[in-house]
C-alpha atoms as one frame of an Amber mdcrd trajectory, in Angstrom:
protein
  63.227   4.333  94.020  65.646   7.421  94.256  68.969   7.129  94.461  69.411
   8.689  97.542  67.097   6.202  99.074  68.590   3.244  97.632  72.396   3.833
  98.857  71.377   3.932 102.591  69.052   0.452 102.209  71.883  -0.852 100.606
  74.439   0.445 103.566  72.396  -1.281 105.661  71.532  -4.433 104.179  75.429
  -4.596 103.827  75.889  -3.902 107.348  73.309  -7.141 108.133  75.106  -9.150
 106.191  78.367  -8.690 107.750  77.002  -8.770 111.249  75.563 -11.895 110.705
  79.173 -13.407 109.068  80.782 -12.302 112.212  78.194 -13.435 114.535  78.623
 -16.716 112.820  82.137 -17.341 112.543  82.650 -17.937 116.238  79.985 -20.274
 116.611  81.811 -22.845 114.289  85.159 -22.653 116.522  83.818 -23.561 119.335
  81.816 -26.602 117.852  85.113 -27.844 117.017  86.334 -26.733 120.761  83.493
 -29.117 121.903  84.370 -32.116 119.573  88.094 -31.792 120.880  87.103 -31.239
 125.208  85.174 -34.519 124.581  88.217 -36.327 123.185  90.492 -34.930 126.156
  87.677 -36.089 128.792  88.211 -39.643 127.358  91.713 -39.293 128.204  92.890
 -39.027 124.367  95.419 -36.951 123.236  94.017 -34.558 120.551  96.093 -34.980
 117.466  95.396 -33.565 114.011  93.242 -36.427 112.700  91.396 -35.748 115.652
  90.904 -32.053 114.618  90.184 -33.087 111.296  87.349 -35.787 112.279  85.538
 -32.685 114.537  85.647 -30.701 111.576  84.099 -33.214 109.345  81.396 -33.400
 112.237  80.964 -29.361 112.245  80.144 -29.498 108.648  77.906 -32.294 109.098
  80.234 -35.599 108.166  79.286 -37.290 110.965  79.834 -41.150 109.306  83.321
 -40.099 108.862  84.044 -38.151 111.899  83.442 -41.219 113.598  85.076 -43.382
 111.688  88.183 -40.680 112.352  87.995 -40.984 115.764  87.780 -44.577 115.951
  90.777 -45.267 113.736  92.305 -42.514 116.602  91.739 -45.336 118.999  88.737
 -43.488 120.284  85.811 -45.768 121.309  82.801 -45.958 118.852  80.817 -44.225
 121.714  82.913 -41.889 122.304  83.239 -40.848 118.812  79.956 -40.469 118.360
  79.413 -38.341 121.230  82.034 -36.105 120.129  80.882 -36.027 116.607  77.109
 -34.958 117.922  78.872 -31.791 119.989  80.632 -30.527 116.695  77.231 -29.063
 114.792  75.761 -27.585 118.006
């Protein structure tokens, strides 16, 4: 392939690969967001263990996302309804 052809494929597979960072990085916030709105529904203050729990569900955790939440005084079903928002 020529070199001139090469640098704008390359351009653009950059420029897809960055788009799709950006496009992602939002996403993950607001699976948090979700995690956290169902703790305040319950009535529970969200504190940092509570963050920390919905960000073990985002990444997948969710055996100790739940546990979190229930040491947080959050019921188990509760917890678990919280940690199944976080990956969505």
């Amino acid at each position: 392939m020529r070199s001139s052809a090469r640098i704008p494929s390359l351009l653009a597979g950059l420029a897809l690969a960055a788009g799709g960072v950006v496009i992602a990085a939002p996403a993950a916030h607001a699976d948090i967001q979700a995690c956290e709105q169902h703790v305040m529904q319950k009535n529970k203050q969200v504190t940092d263990v509570v963050r920390q729990a919905c960000y073990q569900g985002q990444i997948g955790n969710q055996t100790s996302c739940t546990a979190s939440l229930d040491q947080a005084g959050i019921s188990k079903n509760d917890a678990t309804e919280a940690c199944r928002a976080a990956p969505k």
